Structure formats: structure tokens, C-alpha cells
Coordinates of C-alpha atoms in Angstrom, one line a residue:
M14 CA 22.0 -1.6 3.5
S15 CA 19.3 0.7 4.1
F16 CA 16.8 1.8 1.9
F17 CA 15.8 4.8 2.9
R18 CA 18.0 8.2 1.5
C19 CA 17.8 11.6 3.5
P20 CA 15.0 13.6 2.8
I21 CA 16.8 17.0 3.1
C22 CA 20.1 15.8 0.9
R23 CA 18.9 13.0 -0.6
Q24 CA 22.7 11.0 0.6
Q25 CA 22.4 7.7 1.9
L26 CA 21.3 6.9 5.6
N27 CA 23.1 4.2 7.5
R28 CA 20.9 3.1 10.4
E29 CA 22.2 3.3 13.8
E30 CA 20.3 2.3 17.2
K31 CA 18.6 4.8 18.0
R32 CA 18.7 6.9 14.0
Y33 CA 19.6 6.9 10.4
L34 CA 22.4 9.2 10.4
C35 CA 23.6 10.7 6.6
P36 CA 27.0 11.6 5.6
H37 CA 25.9 15.3 5.8
G38 CA 25.3 15.2 9.8
H39 CA 21.6 15.3 8.9
S40 CA 20.2 12.9 11.7
F41 CA 16.7 11.1 12.1
D42 CA 15.3 9.3 15.2
I43 CA 13.9 6.1 15.0
A44 CA 10.3 5.5 17.3
K45 CA 10.4 3.1 19.7
E46 CA 7.9 1.1 17.7
G47 CA 11.2 1.2 15.2
Y48 CA 10.4 3.4 12.4
V49 CA 11.8 6.6 11.3
H50 CA 10.0 9.9 9.9
L51 CA 11.2 11.0 6.8
L52 CA 8.4 13.6 5.5
P53 CA 9.4 17.3 5.6
A54 CA 7.3 19.4 7.4
N55 CA 6.7 21.6 4.4
R56 CA 5.6 18.3 2.8
M57 CA 2.8 17.7 4.8
H58 CA -0.1 19.8 4.3
T59 CA -1.7 19.0 7.2
K60 CA -1.1 17.6 11.1
L61 CA -1.4 14.3 10.1
P62 CA -1.7 12.9 7.0
G63 CA -3.0 9.8 5.0
D64 CA -5.8 8.0 5.8
S65 CA -7.3 8.5 9.5
G66 CA -7.0 6.3 12.3
E67 CA -10.9 5.4 12.4
M68 CA -10.0 3.9 9.0
L69 CA -6.7 1.9 9.4
A70 CA -8.4 0.3 12.6
A71 CA -11.3 -0.5 10.5
R72 CA -9.3 -1.6 7.4
R73 CA -6.9 -3.7 10.3
R74 CA -10.5 -5.0 10.9
I75 CA -11.3 -6.4 8.0
L76 CA -7.6 -8.1 6.7
D77 CA -7.6 -9.6 10.6
A78 CA -11.0 -11.6 9.7
G79 CA -9.2 -12.4 6.1
Y80 CA -11.6 -10.8 3.5
Y81 CA -8.9 -10.3 1.7
E82 CA -6.5 -13.1 1.8
L83 CA -7.0 -14.1 -1.3
F84 CA -5.3 -10.9 -3.3
S85 CA -2.3 -11.1 -0.5
S86 CA -1.8 -14.8 -1.5
C87 CA -2.7 -14.0 -5.5
L88 CA 0.1 -11.0 -4.8
N89 CA 3.0 -13.6 -3.0
T90 CA 2.7 -16.1 -5.6
L91 CA 3.7 -13.7 -8.6
A92 CA 5.9 -11.7 -6.8
L93 CA 7.5 -14.9 -6.2
E94 CA 7.1 -15.6 -9.5
Q95 CA 8.7 -12.0 -11.2
L96 CA 11.5 -12.6 -8.1
A97 CA 12.7 -16.2 -8.9
G98 CA 15.7 -17.0 -8.9
E99 CA 16.7 -14.0 -6.9
A100 CA 19.0 -14.9 -3.8
H101 CA 18.8 -11.5 -2.4
P102 CA 14.8 -10.0 -2.9
A103 CA 14.7 -6.1 -1.3
I104 CA 10.9 -5.3 -1.9
L105 CA 9.9 -1.9 -1.0
D106 CA 5.6 -1.4 -0.9
A107 CA 5.3 2.7 -1.5
G108 CA 2.1 3.5 0.9
C109 CA 2.4 0.7 2.7
G110 CA -0.9 1.5 5.4
E111 CA -0.3 -0.8 7.7
G112 CA 2.0 -3.2 6.7
Y113 CA -0.4 -6.0 5.6
Y114 CA 0.7 -7.1 2.4
T115 CA 4.3 -6.2 2.1
G116 CA 4.5 -8.5 6.3
R117 CA 2.9 -11.1 4.3
L118 CA 5.2 -11.0 1.3
L119 CA 8.2 -10.9 3.5
D120 CA 7.1 -14.3 5.4
A121 CA 6.1 -16.3 1.5
L122 CA 9.8 -14.8 0.7
Q123 CA 11.5 -16.0 3.6
A124 CA 9.7 -19.0 3.8
E125 CA 10.6 -20.5 0.5
G126 CA 14.8 -19.7 1.6
A127 CA 15.6 -16.6 -0.1
E128 CA 17.1 -13.7 2.2
A129 CA 14.8 -11.0 1.5
R130 CA 15.2 -7.5 2.9
A131 CA 11.4 -5.5 2.9
A132 CA 11.0 -1.5 3.2
G133 CA 7.3 0.0 3.9
L134 CA 6.4 3.8 3.5
D135 CA 2.8 6.0 3.6
V136 CA 2.5 9.6 4.6
S137 CA 0.4 8.4 7.5
K138 CA 2.3 8.1 10.7
I139 CA -0.5 6.4 12.3
A140 CA -0.7 3.8 9.2
V141 CA 3.3 3.0 9.7
R142 CA 3.5 2.9 14.0
M143 CA 0.9 0.1 13.1
A144 CA 2.9 -1.8 10.9
A145 CA 6.0 -0.9 13.0
K146 CA 4.1 -2.7 15.5
R147 CA 3.0 -5.8 14.0
Y148 CA 6.3 -6.5 11.5
P149 CA 9.2 -5.4 13.1
G150 CA 10.7 -7.3 10.4
L151 CA 10.4 -4.7 7.7
E152 CA 12.1 -1.5 7.5
L153 CA 8.9 1.4 7.7
A154 CA 9.7 5.6 7.4
V155 CA 6.8 7.7 7.3
G156 CA 7.6 9.3 3.8
S157 CA 5.8 10.2 0.7
V158 CA 5.1 8.5 -2.8
F159 CA 6.0 11.7 -4.8
H160 CA 9.0 12.4 -2.9
M161 CA 10.2 8.8 -2.0
P162 CA 13.1 9.4 0.7
V163 CA 14.7 6.2 -1.3
R164 CA 18.2 5.8 -2.4
D165 CA 18.2 5.7 -6.3
E166 CA 17.7 1.6 -7.6
A167 CA 16.7 0.2 -4.1
A168 CA 14.4 -1.9 -4.9
G169 CA 14.1 -5.4 -6.9
C170 CA 10.4 -5.1 -6.7
L171 CA 8.3 -2.1 -6.0
L172 CA 4.8 -2.7 -5.2
S173 CA 2.1 0.1 -5.2
I174 CA -1.4 -1.4 -3.7
F175 CA -4.1 1.0 -4.4
A176 CA -1.6 4.0 -3.4
P177 CA -1.2 7.2 -5.2
I178 CA 1.4 5.7 -8.9
V179 CA 4.2 8.7 -9.6
P180 CA 6.1 7.0 -12.7
E181 CA 9.2 9.1 -12.8
E182 CA 9.9 8.5 -8.5
F183 CA 9.3 4.5 -9.6
A184 CA 11.5 4.2 -12.2
R185 CA 13.8 5.9 -10.6
V186 CA 13.8 3.5 -7.2
V187 CA 13.3 0.4 -9.1
K188 CA 16.7 -1.0 -10.3
P189 CA 17.4 -2.5 -14.1
G190 CA 15.3 -5.3 -14.5
G191 CA 13.5 -5.3 -11.4
V192 CA 10.2 -5.3 -10.9
L193 CA 6.7 -3.3 -10.1
I194 CA 3.5 -4.6 -9.3
L195 CA 0.2 -2.3 -9.2
A196 CA -3.4 -3.7 -7.6
V197 CA -6.2 -1.8 -9.2
A198 CA -9.8 -1.8 -8.0
A199 CA -11.4 -3.6 -10.5
P200 CA -14.8 -2.9 -12.4
R201 CA -17.6 -4.3 -9.8
H202 CA -14.9 -4.2 -6.8
L203 CA -17.3 -3.7 -4.0
Y204 CA -20.3 -2.7 -6.7
Q205 CA -22.8 -4.1 -4.2
L206 CA -21.3 -1.9 -1.0
K207 CA -21.9 0.8 -3.2
K208 CA -25.3 -0.9 -4.7
A209 CA -26.8 -0.4 -1.2
V210 CA -25.4 3.1 -0.7
Y211 CA -25.2 5.1 -3.4
D212 CA -28.7 5.4 -5.7
R213 CA -26.3 6.0 -9.0
P214 CA -23.7 2.4 -8.1
Y215 CA -20.3 2.8 -10.5
K216 CA -18.2 0.5 -11.8
N217 CA -14.2 0.9 -11.4
E218 CA -13.0 2.1 -14.7
T219 CA -10.3 -0.5 -16.2
K220 CA -7.1 1.0 -18.0
H221 CA -4.1 0.2 -19.8
T222 CA -1.2 2.7 -19.1
V223 CA 2.3 3.1 -19.9
Y224 CA 4.6 4.1 -18.0
P225 CA 8.4 5.0 -19.3
G226 CA 10.4 2.9 -18.2
F227 CA 8.7 0.1 -18.2
T228 CA 7.1 -2.4 -19.9
F229 CA 4.0 -4.1 -19.4
Q230 CA 3.8 -7.9 -18.5
K231 CA 0.6 -8.8 -17.8
R232 CA -2.0 -8.4 -15.5
V233 CA -3.3 -10.8 -13.2
P234 CA -7.7 -10.2 -12.9
V235 CA -8.7 -11.6 -9.0
R236 CA -12.2 -12.0 -8.4
G237 CA -14.1 -13.2 -5.6
E238 CA -17.3 -13.1 -3.5
I239 CA -17.8 -12.3 0.3
T240 CA -20.1 -11.9 3.3
L241 CA -20.3 -9.5 6.1
H242 CA -22.1 -10.6 8.9
G243 CA -23.5 -7.7 11.4
K244 CA -23.3 -3.6 10.9
E245 CA -20.0 -3.6 13.0
A246 CA -18.1 -5.0 10.1
V247 CA -20.0 -3.7 7.0
R248 CA -19.4 -0.2 8.1
D249 CA -15.5 -1.5 8.6
L250 CA -15.7 -2.2 5.1
F251 CA -17.2 1.0 4.3
T252 CA -14.8 3.0 6.6
M253 CA -11.2 1.5 4.9
T254 CA -11.9 2.7 1.3
P255 CA -11.8 6.4 -0.1
Y256 CA -15.8 6.2 0.1
H257 CA -16.3 7.1 4.1
W258 CA -14.4 10.6 3.0
K259 CA -17.2 11.7 0.0
T260 CA -20.5 10.1 1.2
S261 CA -23.8 11.7 2.4
A262 CA -25.0 11.9 6.4
R263 CA -28.2 10.9 3.8
D264 CA -26.5 7.9 2.1
V265 CA -24.3 7.2 5.6
E266 CA -27.9 6.5 6.9
K267 CA -28.8 3.5 4.8
L268 CA -24.8 1.7 4.8
N269 CA -25.8 1.8 8.9
A270 CA -29.0 0.3 8.6
L271 CA -27.4 -3.2 6.9
S272 CA -27.0 -5.8 9.2
K273 CA -25.7 -8.6 6.3
L274 CA -24.1 -7.9 3.0
T275 CA -22.8 -10.1 0.4
T276 CA -20.0 -8.3 -2.0
E277 CA -18.0 -9.1 -5.1
I278 CA -14.5 -8.1 -4.9
G279 CA -12.0 -7.8 -7.0
F280 CA -8.3 -6.3 -7.9
D281 CA -6.6 -6.7 -10.9
F282 CA -2.6 -6.6 -10.4
L283 CA -0.5 -5.3 -12.9
C284 CA 2.8 -6.4 -13.6
Y285 CA 5.9 -4.3 -15.2
R286 CA 9.6 -5.0 -15.8
R287 CA 12.3 -2.2 -15.5
E288 CA 14.3 -2.0 -18.5
T289 CA 17.8 -2.1 -18.5

């Protein structure tokens, strides 16, 4: 059964060879890469919402180089632990980007013998297309996490990795007893990068938030250090982050002068259980 529902009438979507179709006849073509576009035009505030091609290409180069593999491996371990005993886990990544974390998690689950399914959605069409090309085992859609084209209680495990958190939608799509795993930046994540660029570098805020319908389980900190060699690699790390959008030309000049950078990296994984 598909994870997705019709963004127009909210009925279950059934996947056919070349399209998704709902009982009311709303039809959505499957792109040649294998994804479906489920973001209505009235929710597209720009022609191509979400992360740009430049940001996504930089992110893929950083991820392919293994700089964030520490986080992906920890996520896999945590998800395997939380889903232990579930023979048919259903994973949904809300804000999947170019698919790195979801694709690796699906591989890890299947390697353990689980008959797992995984889906992802992102508001960026460019990101979803990239994910579909690299990870054909994922069910992928262009869609907003604020109005997810996902059927009720579709997910046994919902991931939100550096993406907007929408508690009401998360509670709707996670089945009772299911798992919600959030990834947020640790206080000193990329601190040395910010110190090299900004006159007043800042630490990220740490919050402990309660979400209606979920019970907090635990916080899993992941810390590391990476060294990037070459101006291109340093620039890629910066470009893949939100800092890319809000940095002055003067500070960008400081960034462009860097040919090597060593910086702390850190995520906190927050694990919640959907109340029954």
C-alpha cells in the first residue's frame, strides 16, 4: 500500500505503472526518475521552492565524502533499536532532501532481514529528483511537511532530519506506538566554521520540547570533528547550510579565503513514542 494520499481530496492514492490514482479520479503522473509531484500549485510560493540546486549539489558532495556518516550510522542504530521486533517497518522521512539518511536506513533495515518500506517527501523538486535517481527503493514525492500528502497512521517510524517540525501532522501520520526521531543541531555544530566567517559566532540553542500525542523517550548526542582540505570542500560545507542564504558579501570573502578547516560537528537525536 502506498504511503501517499491525494493532496486534493485526501483519499488513498494507489500506485499504477505510470501514475498514482485516487478513488475520485485525481491522477498524478510518475516522473521518469520514479517520483510523484504532490505539491499543489497554491502551496508553491516560488517556482522551485525548497533548497536550491547549488545547495543540494554541495550537500551531496559533503555526504558522499563521508563527513556526516557518523550521524547516519547512529541514526541507523537508533532506528533498529526502536523498531526491534517489527517485521514490516514503514519509514517516512519528512523533509528527505536528496535521500542520504533514508536510503542508508532502508539498506540497514533490509540487511537485518526486515521487510522494510521507506518513503520520503520534500518541498524541493530538485532534491526529490536527486533522491529518486540514487535510491530507487524509496517511494518519493514532492510535498510539504506542513500539509503532508500522506495517509493517516502510515508510518511506524517518522524521521525529521534538520527539517521543519510540524507536531500536528506528525501525530496524524505516525501510527499509535510508532516512533518519531528528530535530529537537531548540537550547540557547537559547525562552530569553527561560524567562527571563521562571522565576527560574533553563536552556539545553537538547545531545547527540550514536548509534542502533543508523543511521549519523549531519550536524547542521543552524537559528536565529532571533521577536517576539510581545499577551498571547494570548505565552500561546499558552508553552501549546504542555511548560512548560505543569510551571510554578507564581506563574510563570504572570509570564507572564500579558507583552504583548510577543522570544525566540530554535532547532532542530537530526539526519540519520541506515539501515544496509543
